Amino acid sequence: MMFIADWCNVCLRKILGYKTPEELFDFELDKIYAFYFSKSLQPVIVI
């Protein structure tokens, strides 16, 4: 069963712009991490 799931996640999809679901998932995670860390690493100015 895991073979089928893995196979589905590495197959290119026309609807996804010929990217794999795995590639798009990683891309979306990268965007989330970039947003999160860009907000948390900004210096805090206390007046």
mmCIF file of C-alpha atoms in Angstrom:
data_model
loop_
_atom_site.group_PDB
_atom_site.id
_atom_site.type_symbol
_atom_site.label_atom_id
_atom_site.label_comp_id
_atom_site.label_asym_id
_atom_site.label_seq_id
_atom_site.Cartn_x
_atom_site.Cartn_y
_atom_site.Cartn_z
ATOM 1 C CA MET A 1 0.000 0.000 0.000
ATOM 2 C CA MET A 2 2.820 2.438 0.817
ATOM 3 C CA PHE A 3 4.349 1.757 -2.603
ATOM 4 C CA ILE A 4 1.200 3.093 -4.272
ATOM 5 C CA ALA A 5 1.119 6.190 -2.051
ATOM 6 C CA ASP A 6 4.799 6.904 -2.723
ATOM 7 C CA TRP A 7 4.300 6.363 -6.444
ATOM 8 C CA CYS A 8 1.368 8.811 -6.500
ATOM 9 C CA ASN A 9 3.424 11.475 -4.719
ATOM 10 C CA VAL A 10 6.297 11.371 -7.205
ATOM 11 C CA CYS A 11 4.241 11.338 -10.429
ATOM 12 C CA LEU A 12 4.019 14.563 -12.407
ATOM 13 C CA ARG A 13 0.547 16.074 -12.642
ATOM 14 C CA LYS A 14 -0.675 18.255 -15.490
ATOM 15 C CA ILE A 15 -3.099 20.043 -13.136
ATOM 16 C CA LEU A 16 -0.140 20.972 -10.891
ATOM 17 C CA GLY A 17 1.865 22.490 -13.727
ATOM 18 C CA TYR A 18 3.811 19.264 -14.303
ATOM 19 C CA LYS A 19 5.160 19.245 -10.783
ATOM 20 C CA THR A 20 4.837 16.415 -8.307
ATOM 21 C CA PRO A 21 2.596 16.725 -5.242
ATOM 22 C CA GLU A 22 5.724 16.212 -3.149
ATOM 23 C CA GLU A 23 7.505 19.171 -4.814
ATOM 24 C CA LEU A 24 4.531 21.471 -4.275
ATOM 25 C CA PHE A 25 4.162 20.375 -0.654
ATOM 26 C CA ASP A 26 7.833 21.157 0.007
ATOM 27 C CA PHE A 27 7.476 24.516 -1.773
ATOM 28 C CA GLU A 28 4.475 25.484 0.362
ATOM 29 C CA LEU A 29 6.296 24.456 3.553
ATOM 30 C CA ASP A 30 9.264 26.599 2.515
ATOM 31 C CA LYS A 31 6.938 29.604 2.096
ATOM 32 C CA ILE A 32 5.418 29.020 5.542
ATOM 33 C CA TYR A 33 8.829 28.687 7.211
ATOM 34 C CA ALA A 34 10.148 31.770 5.419
ATOM 35 C CA PHE A 35 7.152 33.809 6.584
ATOM 36 C CA TYR A 36 7.370 32.523 10.149
ATOM 37 C CA PHE A 37 11.105 33.072 10.534
ATOM 38 C CA SER A 38 11.071 36.470 8.824
ATOM 39 C CA LYS A 39 8.552 37.658 11.428
ATOM 40 C CA SER A 40 10.269 36.108 14.444
ATOM 41 C CA LEU A 41 13.798 37.277 13.600
ATOM 42 C CA GLN A 42 13.023 40.965 13.207
ATOM 43 C CA PRO A 43 14.559 43.114 15.917
ATOM 44 C CA VAL A 44 12.203 44.444 18.547
ATOM 45 C CA ILE A 45 12.592 48.140 19.364
ATOM 46 C CA VAL A 46 11.476 49.167 22.836
ATOM 47 C CA ILE A 47 11.086 52.879 23.511
#
